[in-house]
Amino acid sequence: AYTGRAREKEFGWKEAPQPKFRIETIQVEAPTGQPQLIALQPYMSTYSYATRFNFETTLRLYFNQLRNEGLLDTATVVVLPEYIGTWLVAAGEKEAVYSAATITDAMRTMAFSNLFSFAWNYLRARGSDKVADALFRMKSAHMARVYAAVFSALAKEYQCTIVAGSIVLPDAFVDKEGSLRIRKGGPLYNTTAVFYPNGLPDTQLVKKQFPITDELGFTACAKPGAVPVFATAAGRMAVLICADSWYPAAYAPLQGRADFLVVPSLAGTDSVWQSPWQGYNGAPPPADVDTGLYRRISEGEAWQLYSMGTRAPQAGVHQGINVFFTGDLWDLHPQGRVLLLQNDSLRVLPPAKGKGRIVRMPLQLPLQTN
């Protein structure tokens, strides 16, 4: 059980990987020093999560590029995708975990190679998906340490605010000393932390209110309406995690309180975007949804009709960015898009297939409304 495990800097690449990214700059007439949002879509693989060293090295490729392009300052907010920290559940595991053909095979290997710890947590699992619940609880302390340490270091070194995608942790909180902590017996939440240029996380954490069906087996629904607003150098920022951006209830607390919105997301290959929309996933549709459109429009058209592009302006938020995960993880091959909301106009960028991406969107402050 203890042999052949990933070790810090011993299980990294034999040489630095070639960066896979392209930069797309959204041109907006703005004076020098204008606050800006950066959608950062690092191309992630299973080996990116083997160690903290691998995880941080992967992300630094993109932050170094941002710095080289002169795109970073204290008025810059860098937004990463949903689940960017969640796959740290695989850190420190055996080679067979990273080379497994499917995520099911990888989880099975993790369970058997941590048998006693897994069994202990399995007996205390809360969700219906007891295997996933147990694995996340088993690795949660290490996941939280790596996630917090890496994003704290990046925010401080590159002097920017980072919306650190999301990570699944048991009832996480930030203590008085500014450390990210967990309550081991608490429910698992899909959680986002925001890190400032001083390296410290905001004491407010964002927890997903409307998990989709695939998540409900191991993650809990956060308290409705618990949507914090973050005071950044770029303005007042709200964060909604993926599916939360589809529900008016998530926007209700933002009326008159937020200057811009960021949405970390994850979806499958771009074929999902093109496929018929199957309807709301994990919770009943809001009252304003035309269920007659189910299977008549595409998933991508539904994203534009019922998420940030229409719901944010209704809540008085006229600028925002939606960032999707990209990479190859076992049998998961997400090909992330980026959605840009500028003065109530939504722009949808093409998928990032086989590469990472950096997208820059300057903010216009004071915000213009239609």
CSV table of C-alpha atoms in Angstrom, one decimal, residues 2-363:
chain,number,residue,atom,x,y,z
A,2,TYR,CA,2.8,2.4,0.7
A,3,THR,CA,5.2,1.7,-2.2
A,4,GLY,CA,5.2,3.4,-5.5
A,5,ARG,CA,3.4,6.5,-4.3
A,6,ALA,CA,3.8,10.0,-5.7
A,7,ARG,CA,6.4,12.0,-3.7
A,8,GLU,CA,7.0,15.7,-3.9
A,9,LYS,CA,9.4,16.6,-6.7
A,10,GLU,CA,10.3,12.9,-7.1
A,11,PHE,CA,7.2,12.1,-9.2
A,12,GLY,CA,7.2,15.2,-11.3
A,13,TRP,CA,7.9,15.4,-15.0
A,14,LYS,CA,11.4,14.5,-16.1
A,15,GLU,CA,11.5,17.9,-17.8
A,16,ALA,CA,9.2,20.9,-17.7
A,17,PRO,CA,6.1,20.3,-19.8
A,18,GLN,CA,5.6,22.4,-22.9
A,19,PRO,CA,2.9,24.9,-22.1
A,20,LYS,CA,-0.4,24.5,-23.9
A,21,PHE,CA,-2.2,27.8,-24.1
A,22,ARG,CA,-3.3,30.6,-26.3
A,23,ILE,CA,-4.2,34.2,-25.4
A,24,GLU,CA,-7.4,35.8,-26.5
A,25,THR,CA,-7.7,39.4,-25.7
A,26,ILE,CA,-11.1,41.1,-25.7
A,27,GLN,CA,-10.6,44.7,-26.8
A,28,VAL,CA,-12.5,47.3,-24.8
A,29,GLU,CA,-11.8,51.0,-24.9
A,30,ALA,CA,-10.3,51.6,-21.5
A,31,PRO,CA,-7.6,53.8,-20.0
A,32,THR,CA,-4.3,52.3,-18.8
A,33,GLY,CA,-4.6,50.5,-15.5
A,34,GLN,CA,-8.3,49.6,-16.0
A,35,PRO,CA,-9.4,46.7,-13.7
A,36,GLN,CA,-9.7,43.4,-15.5
A,37,LEU,CA,-10.9,39.9,-15.3
A,38,ILE,CA,-8.7,37.0,-16.6
A,39,ALA,CA,-10.3,33.7,-17.4
A,40,LEU,CA,-7.5,31.2,-16.8
A,41,GLN,CA,-8.1,27.7,-18.3
A,42,PRO,CA,-5.0,25.6,-17.5
A,43,TYR,CA,-4.8,22.4,-19.4
A,44,MET,CA,-4.9,19.8,-16.6
A,45,SER,CA,-4.0,16.1,-16.7
A,46,THR,CA,-4.1,13.4,-14.0
A,47,TYR,CA,-0.4,13.9,-13.5
A,48,SER,CA,-1.0,17.6,-12.7
A,49,TYR,CA,-2.5,16.4,-9.5
A,50,ALA,CA,0.1,13.8,-8.4
A,51,THR,CA,1.9,16.2,-6.1
A,52,ARG,CA,1.7,19.8,-4.9
A,53,PHE,CA,4.8,20.4,-7.0
A,54,ASN,CA,3.1,19.2,-10.2
A,55,PHE,CA,-0.1,21.1,-9.4
A,56,GLU,CA,1.7,24.4,-8.7
A,57,THR,CA,4.1,23.9,-11.7
A,58,THR,CA,1.2,23.5,-14.1
A,59,LEU,CA,-0.5,26.7,-12.9
A,60,ARG,CA,2.7,28.7,-12.9
A,61,LEU,CA,3.1,28.2,-16.6
A,62,TYR,CA,0.1,30.3,-17.1
A,63,PHE,CA,0.7,32.9,-14.4
A,64,ASN,CA,4.2,33.4,-15.8
A,65,GLN,CA,2.7,34.0,-19.2
A,66,LEU,CA,0.3,36.5,-17.7
A,67,ARG,CA,3.2,38.3,-16.0
A,68,ASN,CA,5.3,38.3,-19.2
A,69,GLU,CA,2.4,39.8,-21.1
A,70,GLY,CA,2.1,42.6,-18.5
A,71,LEU,CA,-1.5,41.5,-17.6
A,72,LEU,CA,-1.1,41.2,-13.8
A,73,ASP,CA,-1.6,43.9,-11.2
A,74,THR,CA,-3.5,44.3,-8.0
A,75,ALA,CA,-6.6,45.4,-9.9
A,76,THR,CA,-6.6,42.1,-11.8
A,77,VAL,CA,-8.9,39.2,-10.9
A,78,VAL,CA,-7.9,35.8,-12.2
A,79,VAL,CA,-10.7,33.2,-12.4
A,80,LEU,CA,-10.1,29.5,-12.5
A,81,PRO,CA,-12.6,26.7,-13.4
A,82,GLU,CA,-14.9,24.7,-11.1
A,83,TYR,CA,-13.2,21.6,-9.6
A,84,ILE,CA,-9.7,22.9,-10.3
A,85,GLY,CA,-8.8,21.8,-6.7
A,86,THR,CA,-11.1,18.8,-6.4
A,87,TRP,CA,-8.8,16.4,-8.3
A,88,LEU,CA,-6.2,16.9,-5.6
A,89,VAL,CA,-8.1,13.9,-4.1
A,90,ALA,CA,-5.6,11.9,-6.2
A,91,ALA,CA,-2.4,13.6,-4.7
A,92,GLY,CA,0.2,11.2,-3.3
A,93,GLU,CA,-1.3,8.1,-4.8
A,94,LYS,CA,0.1,5.2,-6.8
A,95,GLU,CA,1.1,5.4,-10.5
A,96,ALA,CA,-1.9,3.1,-11.3
A,97,VAL,CA,-4.2,5.9,-10.2
A,98,TYR,CA,-2.9,8.4,-12.8
A,99,SER,CA,-2.7,5.9,-15.6
A,100,ALA,CA,-6.1,4.3,-15.0
A,101,ALA,CA,-8.4,4.3,-18.0
A,102,THR,CA,-11.5,5.5,-16.1
A,103,ILE,CA,-12.2,7.6,-13.1
A,104,THR,CA,-14.0,4.5,-11.6
A,105,ASP,CA,-10.8,2.5,-11.9
A,106,ALA,CA,-8.8,5.3,-10.3
A,107,MET,CA,-11.2,5.5,-7.4
A,108,ARG,CA,-11.1,1.7,-6.9
A,109,THR,CA,-7.3,1.8,-6.8
A,110,MET,CA,-7.3,4.6,-4.3
A,111,ALA,CA,-9.8,2.8,-2.1
A,112,PHE,CA,-7.8,-0.5,-2.0
A,113,SER,CA,-4.4,1.2,-1.5
A,114,ASN,CA,-5.8,3.2,1.5
A,115,LEU,CA,-8.0,0.4,2.7
A,116,PHE,CA,-8.1,1.1,6.5
A,117,SER,CA,-8.5,4.9,6.1
A,118,PHE,CA,-11.1,4.4,3.3
A,119,ALA,CA,-13.1,1.8,5.4
A,120,TRP,CA,-13.1,4.2,8.4
A,121,ASN,CA,-14.5,7.0,6.3
A,122,TYR,CA,-16.9,4.8,4.3
A,123,LEU,CA,-18.6,3.8,7.6
A,124,ARG,CA,-19.1,7.5,8.3
A,125,ALA,CA,-20.0,8.6,4.8
A,126,ARG,CA,-23.1,10.8,4.6
A,127,GLY,CA,-24.1,10.7,0.9
A,128,SER,CA,-25.7,8.0,-1.2
A,129,ASP,CA,-22.4,7.8,-3.2
A,130,LYS,CA,-20.5,6.4,-0.2
A,131,VAL,CA,-17.3,5.7,-2.2
A,132,ALA,CA,-16.9,9.3,-3.4
A,133,ASP,CA,-17.9,10.6,0.0
A,134,ALA,CA,-15.3,8.4,1.7
A,135,LEU,CA,-12.5,9.2,-0.7
A,136,PHE,CA,-13.0,13.0,-0.3
A,137,ARG,CA,-13.2,12.8,3.5
A,138,MET,CA,-10.1,10.6,3.6
A,139,LYS,CA,-8.0,13.1,1.6
A,140,SER,CA,-9.7,16.3,2.6
A,141,ALA,CA,-7.1,17.6,5.1
A,142,HIS,CA,-4.3,17.2,2.5
A,143,MET,CA,-6.4,18.6,-0.3
A,144,ALA,CA,-7.2,21.7,1.8
A,145,ARG,CA,-3.5,22.3,2.7
A,146,VAL,CA,-2.3,22.0,-0.9
A,147,TYR,CA,-5.1,24.1,-2.4
A,148,ALA,CA,-4.7,26.9,0.1
A,149,ALA,CA,-0.8,26.9,0.0
A,150,VAL,CA,-0.6,27.0,-3.8
A,151,PHE,CA,-3.2,29.7,-4.4
A,152,SER,CA,-2.0,31.8,-1.5
A,153,ALA,CA,1.6,31.6,-2.9
A,154,LEU,CA,0.4,32.5,-6.4
A,155,ALA,CA,-1.7,35.4,-5.3
A,156,LYS,CA,1.1,36.9,-3.3
A,157,GLU,CA,3.9,36.3,-5.8
A,158,TYR,CA,1.9,37.6,-8.8
A,159,GLN,CA,0.1,40.4,-6.9
A,160,CYS,CA,-3.4,39.7,-8.0
A,161,THR,CA,-6.8,38.5,-6.7
A,162,ILE,CA,-7.5,34.8,-7.5
A,163,VAL,CA,-10.9,33.1,-7.6
A,164,ALA,CA,-9.5,29.7,-7.0
A,165,GLY,CA,-12.1,27.6,-9.0
A,166,SER,CA,-13.6,25.2,-6.6
A,167,ILE,CA,-12.7,22.2,-4.4
A,168,VAL,CA,-14.9,19.6,-2.6
A,169,LEU,CA,-14.2,19.8,1.2
A,170,PRO,CA,-16.2,19.0,4.4
A,171,ASP,CA,-17.7,22.2,5.7
A,172,ALA,CA,-14.6,24.3,5.1
A,173,PHE,CA,-14.0,27.7,6.8
A,174,VAL,CA,-11.3,30.3,7.2
A,175,ASP,CA,-10.0,30.7,10.8
A,176,LYS,CA,-8.9,33.9,12.5
A,177,GLU,CA,-5.4,33.4,11.4
A,178,GLY,CA,-6.4,33.2,7.7
A,179,SER,CA,-6.0,29.5,7.3
A,180,LEU,CA,-8.4,27.3,5.4
A,181,ARG,CA,-9.8,24.6,7.7
A,182,ILE,CA,-12.2,21.7,7.5
A,183,ARG,CA,-14.7,20.1,9.8
A,184,LYS,CA,-14.1,16.5,9.2
A,185,GLY,CA,-17.6,15.3,10.2
A,186,GLY,CA,-19.4,18.1,8.3
A,187,PRO,CA,-21.2,17.7,5.0
A,188,LEU,CA,-19.1,18.0,1.8
A,189,TYR,CA,-19.6,21.2,-0.2
A,190,ASN,CA,-18.4,22.3,-3.6
A,191,THR,CA,-16.5,25.3,-2.3
A,192,THR,CA,-14.7,28.4,-3.8
A,193,ALA,CA,-12.1,30.5,-2.0
A,194,VAL,CA,-10.9,34.0,-3.0
A,195,PHE,CA,-7.2,34.8,-2.4
A,196,TYR,CA,-6.0,38.4,-2.2
A,197,PRO,CA,-2.6,39.9,-3.2
A,198,ASN,CA,-1.4,39.6,0.4
A,199,GLY,CA,-1.7,35.8,0.1
A,200,LEU,CA,-4.7,35.6,2.5
A,201,PRO,CA,-8.1,34.1,1.6
A,202,ASP,CA,-11.2,36.0,2.2
A,203,THR,CA,-13.0,34.8,5.3
A,204,GLN,CA,-16.1,34.3,3.2
A,205,LEU,CA,-16.3,31.1,1.2
A,206,VAL,CA,-18.7,30.3,-1.6
A,207,LYS,CA,-20.5,27.0,-1.4
A,208,LYS,CA,-22.6,25.6,-4.2
A,209,GLN,CA,-26.3,25.9,-3.6
A,210,PHE,CA,-27.7,23.8,-6.5
A,211,PRO,CA,-25.5,20.7,-7.1
A,212,ILE,CA,-26.4,18.7,-10.2
A,213,THR,CA,-27.5,15.1,-10.0
A,214,ASP,CA,-24.0,13.7,-10.4
A,215,GLU,CA,-22.9,15.7,-7.4
A,216,LEU,CA,-25.9,15.1,-5.1
A,217,GLY,CA,-24.6,11.6,-4.1
A,218,PHE,CA,-21.7,13.2,-2.2
A,219,THR,CA,-22.1,16.9,-1.9
A,220,ALA,CA,-24.7,18.9,0.1
A,221,CYS,CA,-26.7,21.9,-1.0
A,222,ALA,CA,-25.4,25.1,0.6
A,223,LYS,CA,-27.8,27.5,2.4
A,224,PRO,CA,-30.0,29.3,-0.1
A,225,GLY,CA,-29.2,33.0,-0.5
A,226,ALA,CA,-25.8,32.7,1.1
A,227,VAL,CA,-23.9,34.6,-1.7
A,228,PRO,CA,-21.1,36.8,-0.3
A,229,VAL,CA,-19.8,39.8,-2.1
A,230,PHE,CA,-16.1,40.4,-2.2
A,231,ALA,CA,-14.4,43.8,-2.0
A,232,THR,CA,-11.6,43.6,-4.6
A,233,ALA,CA,-9.4,46.3,-6.1
A,234,ALA,CA,-11.4,45.7,-9.4
A,235,GLY,CA,-14.7,46.3,-7.7
A,236,ARG,CA,-17.4,44.4,-5.8
A,237,MET,CA,-17.4,40.8,-7.0
A,238,ALA,CA,-19.9,38.0,-6.7
A,239,VAL,CA,-19.1,34.3,-7.3
A,240,LEU,CA,-21.6,31.7,-8.3
A,241,ILE,CA,-20.5,28.1,-8.9
A,242,CYS,CA,-21.6,26.6,-12.2
A,243,ALA,CA,-25.3,25.5,-12.0
A,244,ASP,CA,-26.0,28.2,-9.3
A,245,SER,CA,-25.9,30.7,-12.2
A,246,TRP,CA,-29.1,29.2,-13.6
A,247,TYR,CA,-31.3,30.0,-10.6
A,248,PRO,CA,-32.9,33.4,-9.8
A,249,ALA,CA,-32.6,32.6,-6.1
A,250,ALA,CA,-28.9,32.7,-6.3
A,251,TYR,CA,-29.0,36.2,-7.8
A,252,ALA,CA,-31.5,37.7,-5.4
A,253,PRO,CA,-29.0,38.7,-2.7
A,254,LEU,CA,-26.8,40.5,-5.4
A,255,GLN,CA,-29.3,43.3,-6.4
A,256,GLY,CA,-27.4,46.6,-6.0
A,257,ARG,CA,-24.5,44.9,-4.2
A,258,ALA,CA,-22.1,43.6,-7.0
A,259,ASP,CA,-20.3,45.3,-9.8
A,260,PHE,CA,-19.4,42.1,-11.7
A,261,LEU,CA,-19.9,38.3,-11.5
A,262,VAL,CA,-17.6,35.4,-12.0
A,263,VAL,CA,-18.8,31.8,-12.6
A,264,PRO,CA,-16.3,28.8,-12.3
A,265,SER,CA,-17.8,25.9,-14.3
A,266,LEU,CA,-17.2,22.4,-15.6
A,267,ALA,CA,-18.9,20.5,-18.4
A,268,GLY,CA,-17.9,17.6,-20.6
A,269,THR,CA,-16.6,17.6,-24.2
A,270,ASP,CA,-18.0,20.2,-26.5
A,271,SER,CA,-20.4,17.7,-27.8
A,272,VAL,CA,-22.4,18.3,-24.6
A,273,TRP,CA,-22.7,22.0,-25.6
A,274,GLN,CA,-24.1,21.0,-29.0
A,275,SER,CA,-26.4,18.2,-27.7
A,276,PRO,CA,-30.2,18.6,-27.0
A,277,TRP,CA,-30.9,20.3,-23.7
A,278,GLN,CA,-32.3,17.8,-21.2
A,279,GLY,CA,-33.6,20.4,-18.8
A,280,TYR,CA,-32.7,21.5,-15.3
A,281,ASN,CA,-30.4,19.1,-13.5
A,282,GLY,CA,-30.5,18.4,-9.8
A,283,ALA,CA,-33.3,20.8,-8.9
A,284,PRO,CA,-36.7,21.8,-10.2
A,285,PRO,CA,-36.7,24.5,-12.9
A,286,PRO,CA,-37.5,28.1,-11.8
A,287,ALA,CA,-40.9,29.5,-12.6
A,288,ASP,CA,-39.7,31.5,-15.5
A,289,VAL,CA,-38.3,28.5,-17.4
A,290,ASP,CA,-40.1,27.3,-20.5
A,291,THR,CA,-39.9,23.5,-20.1
A,292,GLY,CA,-41.3,23.2,-23.6
A,293,LEU,CA,-37.8,24.0,-24.8
A,294,TYR,CA,-36.4,20.7,-23.3
A,295,ARG,CA,-34.8,18.7,-26.1
A,296,ARG,CA,-35.8,21.4,-28.6
A,297,ILE,CA,-32.8,23.7,-28.0
A,298,SER,CA,-29.1,22.8,-27.4
A,299,GLU,CA,-27.3,22.8,-24.1
A,300,GLY,CA,-25.3,25.8,-25.3
A,301,GLU,CA,-28.4,27.7,-26.2
A,302,ALA,CA,-29.9,26.9,-22.8
A,303,TRP,CA,-26.7,28.3,-21.1
A,304,GLN,CA,-27.2,31.6,-22.9
A,305,LEU,CA,-30.9,31.7,-22.2
A,306,TYR,CA,-31.0,30.8,-18.5
A,307,SER,CA,-27.6,31.5,-16.9
A,308,MET,CA,-25.4,34.5,-16.4
A,309,GLY,CA,-26.1,36.2,-19.7
A,310,THR,CA,-29.8,36.9,-18.8
A,311,ARG,CA,-30.0,36.5,-15.1
A,312,ALA,CA,-27.1,38.7,-14.1
A,313,PRO,CA,-28.5,41.8,-15.8
A,314,GLN,CA,-31.9,41.2,-14.2
A,315,ALA,CA,-30.1,41.4,-10.8
A,316,GLY,CA,-28.3,44.6,-11.8
A,317,VAL,CA,-25.0,43.0,-12.6
A,318,HIS,CA,-23.9,43.9,-16.1
A,319,GLN,CA,-20.4,42.4,-16.5
A,320,GLY,CA,-19.1,39.0,-15.8
A,321,ILE,CA,-17.1,36.0,-16.9
A,322,ASN,CA,-17.9,32.2,-16.9
A,323,VAL,CA,-14.9,29.9,-17.1
A,324,PHE,CA,-15.0,26.2,-17.9
A,325,PHE,CA,-12.5,23.5,-17.1
A,326,THR,CA,-10.3,22.0,-19.8
A,327,GLY,CA,-8.0,19.0,-19.9
A,328,ASP,CA,-7.9,15.2,-19.9
A,329,LEU,CA,-8.6,13.3,-16.6
A,330,TRP,CA,-9.1,9.6,-17.0
A,331,ASP,CA,-12.2,9.2,-19.2
A,332,LEU,CA,-13.2,12.8,-18.6
A,333,HIS,CA,-12.2,15.2,-21.4
A,334,PRO,CA,-13.7,18.6,-20.7
A,335,GLN,CA,-13.2,21.2,-23.4
A,336,GLY,CA,-14.0,24.5,-21.7
A,337,ARG,CA,-15.6,27.5,-23.2
A,338,VAL,CA,-15.5,31.0,-21.9
A,339,LEU,CA,-18.6,33.3,-21.7
A,340,LEU,CA,-18.1,37.0,-21.4
A,341,LEU,CA,-20.8,39.4,-20.3
A,342,GLN,CA,-20.1,43.1,-21.1
A,343,ASN,CA,-22.8,45.7,-20.6
A,344,ASP,CA,-25.5,43.0,-20.9
A,345,SER,CA,-24.1,41.6,-24.1
A,346,LEU,CA,-23.0,38.0,-24.0
A,347,ARG,CA,-20.2,36.6,-26.1
A,348,VAL,CA,-19.5,32.9,-26.2
A,349,LEU,CA,-15.9,31.8,-27.2
A,350,PRO,CA,-15.2,28.5,-28.9
A,351,PRO,CA,-14.1,25.5,-26.8
A,352,ALA,CA,-10.5,25.0,-25.7
A,353,LYS,CA,-9.7,21.7,-27.4
A,354,GLY,CA,-6.4,20.1,-26.5
A,355,LYS,CA,-4.9,23.2,-25.0
A,356,GLY,CA,-5.2,25.7,-22.2
A,357,ARG,CA,-6.3,29.3,-22.7
A,358,ILE,CA,-6.0,32.8,-21.2
A,359,VAL,CA,-8.8,35.3,-21.9
A,360,ARG,CA,-8.6,38.9,-20.8
A,361,MET,CA,-11.7,41.1,-20.3
A,362,PRO,CA,-11.2,44.6,-19.0
A,363,LEU,CA,-13.9,45.9,-16.7
